[in-house]
């Protein structure tokens, strides 16, 4: 039995295949190879050195099919597939998608922010312009004339004094008979045609010059004006339209009844202030202004046009005189 047959008989076939590296049959004579194999069995441990070993062809084919395909497939799957799969999916799609969306959103936001700002500016300019126009029609001071002292605290019908083109200042006494003509004939036309339309500002200053009851009525008028200006105008009209019914004894009692039934004020309070002359300061101021402005009696009117004094109108004059003097 030769050495090769002895080796096959002694060792199991499984150990020969697991620890061998093969050479082809043609190199058996020209290029020897050394193989070191360690085999372990259940009962015996032996070391066998083989210098010239020819591996069978089936073993060689099995070794190649077991090792080489695994190495080749593992290398390709690890090296080629990972870069190819990962790089396009993580880098290119995300970068390409994100950049345009971000740019478009920024552009749309800028446009929406800019357009409202632009539209707001014209509206602000228009409001400023309209405010200036309104302000220019309001006078901040009165012309330098004796009759205009304290004028903005006096009872006024129509616009603020000297804000329109025409202003008329009247000095009257509730007990003056000549004043009745102006109140019944002239004033209604001025109010309807010019005061209510805003063309004319009408101011009243009351001074006691005729009868005693007129003085008491003036104190009652000042008390009413201090609380409600409309009550002043209603009480003044009541005095002129019923002038013949009053005297120094009944004027305040009639005043109380009228205030209680025709205004929102308390008639008892108005009469109390009239008796105590609670508003004596206002009455004295009108007297002083009338004296300085050279008002000899009632009625007297001072006409102003475009904040300039025009002339003084005295006595009972018709509507046409006032209209022409005031330039209405």
PDB file of C-alpha atoms in Angstrom, residues 154-157 224-234:
ATOM      1  CA  UNK A 154     -70.352 133.529  24.407  1.00  0.00           C
ATOM      2  CA  UNK A 155     -73.564 131.845  23.124  1.00  0.00           C
ATOM      3  CA  UNK A 156     -73.076 131.085  19.421  1.00  0.00           C
ATOM      4  CA  UNK A 157     -75.299 129.811  16.631  1.00  0.00           C
ATOM      5  CA  UNK A 224     -78.917 128.576  31.759  1.00  0.00           C
ATOM      6  CA  UNK A 225     -76.010 129.031  29.335  1.00  0.00           C
ATOM      7  CA  UNK A 226     -73.530 127.756  31.915  1.00  0.00           C
ATOM      8  CA  UNK A 227     -75.417 124.443  31.999  1.00  0.00           C
ATOM      9  CA  UNK A 228     -76.909 123.970  28.528  1.00  0.00           C
ATOM     10  CA  UNK A 229     -76.551 126.300  25.522  1.00  0.00           C
ATOM     11  CA  UNK A 230     -79.755 125.119  23.864  1.00  0.00           C
ATOM     12  CA  UNK A 231     -81.635 126.033  27.027  1.00  0.00           C
ATOM     13  CA  UNK A 232     -80.189 129.559  26.682  1.00  0.00           C
ATOM     14  CA  UNK A 233     -81.555 129.963  23.146  1.00  0.00           C
ATOM     15  CA  UNK A 234     -84.965 128.579  24.126  1.00  0.00           C
TER      16      UNK A 234
END
